[in-house]
Tab-separated table of C-alpha atoms in Angstrom:
chain	number	residue	atom	x	y	z
A	202	UNK	CA	8.828	13.881	-2.261
A	203	UNK	CA	5.826	13.323	-4.881
A	204	UNK	CA	2.145	14.706	-3.288
A	205	UNK	CA	-0.372	12.887	-4.827
A	206	UNK	CA	-3.175	14.938	-4.647
A	207	UNK	CA	-6.380	12.369	-4.987
A	208	UNK	CA	-10.122	14.333	-5.904
A	209	UNK	CA	-13.096	13.842	-4.515
A	210	UNK	CA	-12.668	12.786	-1.028
A	211	UNK	CA	-15.549	11.474	-1.140
A	212	UNK	CA	-18.454	10.119	-3.889
A	213	UNK	CA	-22.304	9.273	-3.632
A	214	UNK	CA	-23.375	7.224	-6.342
A	215	UNK	CA	-25.674	4.648	-7.201
A	216	UNK	CA	-25.270	1.074	-8.208
A	217	UNK	CA	-25.125	1.130	-12.119
A	218	UNK	CA	-23.219	4.744	-12.060
A	219	UNK	CA	-20.532	5.350	-13.574
A	220	UNK	CA	-17.628	7.026	-11.829
A	221	UNK	CA	-14.140	8.997	-11.717
A	222	UNK	CA	-11.664	9.412	-9.260
A	223	UNK	CA	-8.604	11.533	-10.161
A	224	UNK	CA	-5.026	11.707	-8.867
A	225	UNK	CA	-2.823	14.586	-9.652
A	226	UNK	CA	1.069	13.913	-9.255
A	227	UNK	CA	3.300	16.843	-8.239
A	228	UNK	CA	6.230	16.134	-10.974
A	229	UNK	CA	6.097	13.551	-14.059
A	230	UNK	CA	5.789	9.772	-12.886
A	231	UNK	CA	5.314	8.478	-16.123
A	232	UNK	CA	2.697	5.844	-15.486
A	233	UNK	CA	4.071	4.859	-12.802
A	234	UNK	CA	0.775	4.468	-10.981
A	235	UNK	CA	-1.333	1.834	-9.369
A	236	UNK	CA	-4.828	2.173	-7.847
A	237	UNK	CA	-6.501	-0.167	-4.764
A	238	UNK	CA	-9.850	-0.922	-3.730
A	239	UNK	CA	-9.911	-0.665	0.525
A	240	UNK	CA	-13.232	-2.327	2.179
A	241	UNK	CA	-13.246	-1.235	5.875
A	242	UNK	CA	-11.363	-3.836	7.999
A	243	UNK	CA	-9.585	-5.506	5.066
A	244	UNK	CA	-5.945	-5.352	3.661
A	245	UNK	CA	-5.942	-2.887	0.145
A	246	UNK	CA	-6.745	-4.698	-2.254
A	247	UNK	CA	-4.244	-3.702	-6.371
A	248	UNK	CA	-6.861	-2.793	-9.402
A	249	UNK	CA	-4.810	-1.535	-11.269
A	250	UNK	CA	-0.810	-1.131	-11.913
A	251	UNK	CA	1.275	0.964	-14.121
A	252	UNK	CA	-1.486	3.720	-14.875
A	253	UNK	CA	-3.700	1.163	-16.661
A	254	UNK	CA	-3.154	-2.295	-16.844
A	255	UNK	CA	-5.849	-4.208	-15.227
A	256	UNK	CA	-4.736	-6.518	-11.935
A	257	UNK	CA	-5.473	-10.152	-12.909
A	258	UNK	CA	-8.538	-10.974	-11.082
A	259	UNK	CA	-10.037	-7.955	-11.668
A	260	UNK	CA	-13.526	-7.118	-13.151
A	261	UNK	CA	-12.809	-5.632	-17.017
A	262	UNK	CA	-15.608	-3.277	-15.038
A	263	UNK	CA	-12.168	-1.265	-13.628
A	264	UNK	CA	-10.524	0.941	-15.714
A	265	UNK	CA	-7.685	3.018	-15.677
A	266	UNK	CA	-5.811	6.101	-17.497
A	267	UNK	CA	-3.450	8.555	-17.764
A	268	UNK	CA	0.267	9.217	-17.813
A	269	UNK	CA	2.698	12.434	-16.864
A	270	UNK	CA	0.682	14.212	-13.964
A	271	UNK	CA	-2.672	13.208	-14.001
A	272	UNK	CA	-4.285	9.721	-13.720
A	273	UNK	CA	-7.735	8.698	-13.245
A	274	UNK	CA	-9.521	5.594	-12.317
A	275	UNK	CA	-12.745	4.709	-13.937
A	276	UNK	CA	-15.746	1.821	-12.633
A	277	UNK	CA	-18.342	1.400	-15.552
A	278	UNK	CA	-21.051	0.207	-14.097
A	279	UNK	CA	-20.854	0.336	-10.191
A	280	UNK	CA	-21.477	-3.101	-8.341
A	281	UNK	CA	-22.608	-3.348	-4.398
A	282	UNK	CA	-19.430	-4.467	-3.888
A	283	UNK	CA	-17.470	-1.968	-5.379
A	284	UNK	CA	-18.898	0.790	-2.412
A	285	UNK	CA	-15.212	1.219	-0.901
A	286	UNK	CA	-12.218	3.669	-0.186
A	287	UNK	CA	-10.192	3.501	-2.762
A	288	UNK	CA	-6.395	4.940	-3.181
A	289	UNK	CA	-3.703	5.582	-5.896
A	290	UNK	CA	0.308	5.210	-4.929
A	291	UNK	CA	2.480	6.930	-7.551
A	292	UNK	CA	5.417	3.802	-7.879
A	293	UNK	CA	8.167	6.600	-9.628
A	294	UNK	CA	10.456	6.874	-6.618
A	295	UNK	CA	10.845	6.640	-2.970
A	296	UNK	CA	9.122	7.553	-0.893
A	297	UNK	CA	6.534	6.072	-1.335
A	298	UNK	CA	3.414	8.141	-1.941
A	299	UNK	CA	-0.432	7.411	-1.544
A	300	UNK	CA	-3.037	10.058	-2.212
A	301	UNK	CA	-5.062	10.556	0.272
A	302	UNK	CA	-8.316	8.517	-0.447
A	303	UNK	CA	-11.905	8.612	-2.261
A	304	UNK	CA	-14.933	7.265	-0.361
A	305	UNK	CA	-17.415	5.603	-2.542
A	306	UNK	CA	-20.811	5.651	-0.844
A	307	UNK	CA	-24.361	5.071	-1.688
B	162	UNK	CA	-0.997	-20.304	-3.230
B	163	UNK	CA	0.521	-16.274	-2.720
B	164	UNK	CA	0.199	-15.936	0.673
B	165	UNK	CA	1.896	-13.344	3.283
B	166	UNK	CA	1.179	-14.305	7.701
B	167	UNK	CA	1.986	-11.527	9.893
B	168	UNK	CA	2.254	-11.746	13.215
B	169	UNK	CA	3.320	-9.639	16.151
B	170	UNK	CA	2.170	-6.204	17.717
B	171	UNK	CA	-0.410	-5.655	19.859
B	172	UNK	CA	-0.221	-2.842	23.228
B	173	UNK	CA	3.536	-1.002	23.729
B	174	UNK	CA	4.105	1.793	25.974
B	175	UNK	CA	5.260	4.951	24.543
B	176	UNK	CA	8.915	4.960	24.011
B	177	UNK	CA	9.007	1.172	23.594
B	178	UNK	CA	9.834	-0.936	21.233
B	179	UNK	CA	7.915	-4.212	19.295
B	180	UNK	CA	8.890	-6.402	15.944
B	181	UNK	CA	6.599	-7.097	13.466
B	182	UNK	CA	6.886	-10.279	11.211
B	183	UNK	CA	5.581	-10.818	8.150
B	184	UNK	CA	6.207	-14.646	6.371
B	185	UNK	CA	5.665	-15.270	2.728
B	186	UNK	CA	4.461	-18.906	0.776
B	187	UNK	CA	3.967	-19.640	-2.425
B	188	UNK	CA	6.543	-17.436	-3.924
B	189	UNK	CA	10.356	-17.014	-3.875
B	190	UNK	CA	10.886	-14.670	-1.047
B	191	UNK	CA	14.262	-14.272	-2.082
B	192	UNK	CA	13.286	-12.351	-5.780
B	193	UNK	CA	10.101	-9.861	-4.599
B	194	UNK	CA	11.035	-6.414	-2.642
B	195	UNK	CA	8.994	-5.798	0.176
B	196	UNK	CA	7.115	-2.986	1.850
B	197	UNK	CA	5.422	-2.158	5.440
B	198	UNK	CA	2.695	0.384	5.478
B	199	UNK	CA	0.585	1.384	7.751
B	200	UNK	CA	-2.702	3.384	8.985
B	201	UNK	CA	-3.303	4.770	11.576
B	202	UNK	CA	-7.401	4.714	12.764
B	203	UNK	CA	-9.846	6.908	9.954
B	204	UNK	CA	-6.923	7.505	8.553
B	205	UNK	CA	-5.421	6.622	4.884
B	206	UNK	CA	-2.482	4.085	3.721
B	207	UNK	CA	1.349	5.700	4.454
B	208	UNK	CA	3.571	4.331	2.966
B	209	UNK	CA	6.658	2.951	5.930
B	210	UNK	CA	9.597	1.268	5.036
B	211	UNK	CA	10.728	-1.078	2.285
B	212	UNK	CA	13.512	-3.647	1.302
B	213	UNK	CA	15.137	-5.103	-2.009
B	214	UNK	CA	14.626	-8.335	-2.417
B	215	UNK	CA	18.652	-9.375	-1.184
B	216	UNK	CA	18.168	-7.012	1.417
B	217	UNK	CA	20.930	-4.509	0.144
B	218	UNK	CA	18.874	-1.811	-0.015
B	219	UNK	CA	16.222	-0.355	2.105
B	220	UNK	CA	14.359	3.042	2.122
B	221	UNK	CA	12.119	4.584	5.391
B	222	UNK	CA	9.704	7.231	5.622
B	223	UNK	CA	10.805	10.351	6.895
B	224	UNK	CA	7.817	9.270	9.542
B	225	UNK	CA	10.268	6.070	11.145
B	226	UNK	CA	13.878	6.401	10.291
B	227	UNK	CA	15.987	6.072	12.526
B	228	UNK	CA	13.416	4.728	14.812
B	229	UNK	CA	12.327	1.877	12.555
B	230	UNK	CA	14.700	-0.697	10.896
B	231	UNK	CA	13.494	-2.646	7.891
B	232	UNK	CA	14.899	-6.568	7.507
B	233	UNK	CA	14.439	-10.276	5.827
B	234	UNK	CA	15.621	-13.284	6.672
B	235	UNK	CA	15.283	-14.991	2.633
B	236	UNK	CA	16.497	-18.437	4.776
B	237	UNK	CA	13.127	-18.006	6.875
B	238	UNK	CA	11.397	-16.640	3.883
B	239	UNK	CA	10.361	-13.563	6.298
B	240	UNK	CA	10.199	-10.003	6.579
B	241	UNK	CA	10.545	-7.625	9.855
B	242	UNK	CA	10.087	-4.856	10.728
B	243	UNK	CA	12.001	-3.465	14.464
B	244	UNK	CA	10.159	-0.300	16.353
B	245	UNK	CA	12.309	1.252	18.688
B	246	UNK	CA	11.312	4.696	20.715
B	247	UNK	CA	7.537	4.274	19.604
B	248	UNK	CA	4.713	7.083	19.744
B	249	UNK	CA	1.471	7.698	20.326
B	250	UNK	CA	2.065	8.485	16.562
B	251	UNK	CA	2.821	5.074	15.182
B	252	UNK	CA	-0.557	3.780	16.249
B	253	UNK	CA	-2.199	2.182	13.714
B	254	UNK	CA	-2.317	-0.923	11.483
B	255	UNK	CA	0.442	-2.381	10.324
B	256	UNK	CA	0.933	-4.237	5.897
B	257	UNK	CA	2.894	-6.316	5.115
B	258	UNK	CA	3.239	-6.291	0.862
B	259	UNK	CA	4.823	-8.112	-2.328
B	260	UNK	CA	5.768	-6.655	-4.687
B	261	UNK	CA	4.704	-7.572	-7.989
B	262	UNK	CA	7.539	-7.289	-10.525
B	263	UNK	CA	11.127	-8.323	-9.347
B	264	UNK	CA	11.882	-4.372	-8.924
B	265	UNK	CA	12.536	-2.328	-6.424
B	266	UNK	CA	9.976	0.559	-6.887
B	267	UNK	CA	6.940	-1.043	-8.037
B	268	UNK	CA	2.645	-2.199	-6.837
B	269	UNK	CA	2.001	-3.862	-4.621
B	270	UNK	CA	0.054	-7.288	-5.538
B	271	UNK	CA	-0.389	-9.842	-2.306
B	272	UNK	CA	-0.867	-7.899	1.404
B	273	UNK	CA	-1.016	-8.967	4.289
B	274	UNK	CA	-3.943	-9.300	6.823
B	275	UNK	CA	-2.892	-6.467	8.399
B	276	UNK	CA	-2.000	-6.355	12.462
B	277	UNK	CA	-2.500	-3.431	14.845
B	278	UNK	CA	0.027	-2.041	17.095
B	279	UNK	CA	-1.481	0.540	19.583
B	280	UNK	CA	0.956	3.059	21.372
B	281	UNK	CA	-0.210	4.140	24.998
B	282	UNK	CA	-0.194	4.685	28.722
């Protein structure tokens, strides 16, 4: 199974900050990666698909990049509603594997 | 509006069985692969099972293989997860999710609201 290593596991930031979360795959997954946001008690929400495509309705301050084994999610200017946990998920093959998550805190 | 409405879940004893349902609306259900993802209390997301649009292909995580079965009834626009031989470590919130495109391996663009399964005596 492909292992997805996400870092950091937690991150303290302030409103207006630029933050970057990384995800590394244990093998080449092309650009088959998505990023999800989860607010406590809520279902995950798709932010980015195909490594860099912005899901409809998601604010443009979210962006994704990378291919092969190394990927990043960037939030250009944090807003209060962005404090949540973020997960990467490889869309390359089965079994599907998530990163461990990054909790973004104030 | 595209929507997934989950039902089922609850408290079950170790070794027991439970069936989760996920009713889809607002899209052509038979066209899209569907998936179950779970989240144990205080932990991250774990992929559980996926099924193709036709139902011909299914995939299960090793942790549930032989105990859980994913299925779908395209005439009822409903996805199911039959869970047998439940264990304490199956305790989690279970989410159903829709594939974004008509692919077997794809991002999940629509999620159900989640349903709690608690396995305890």
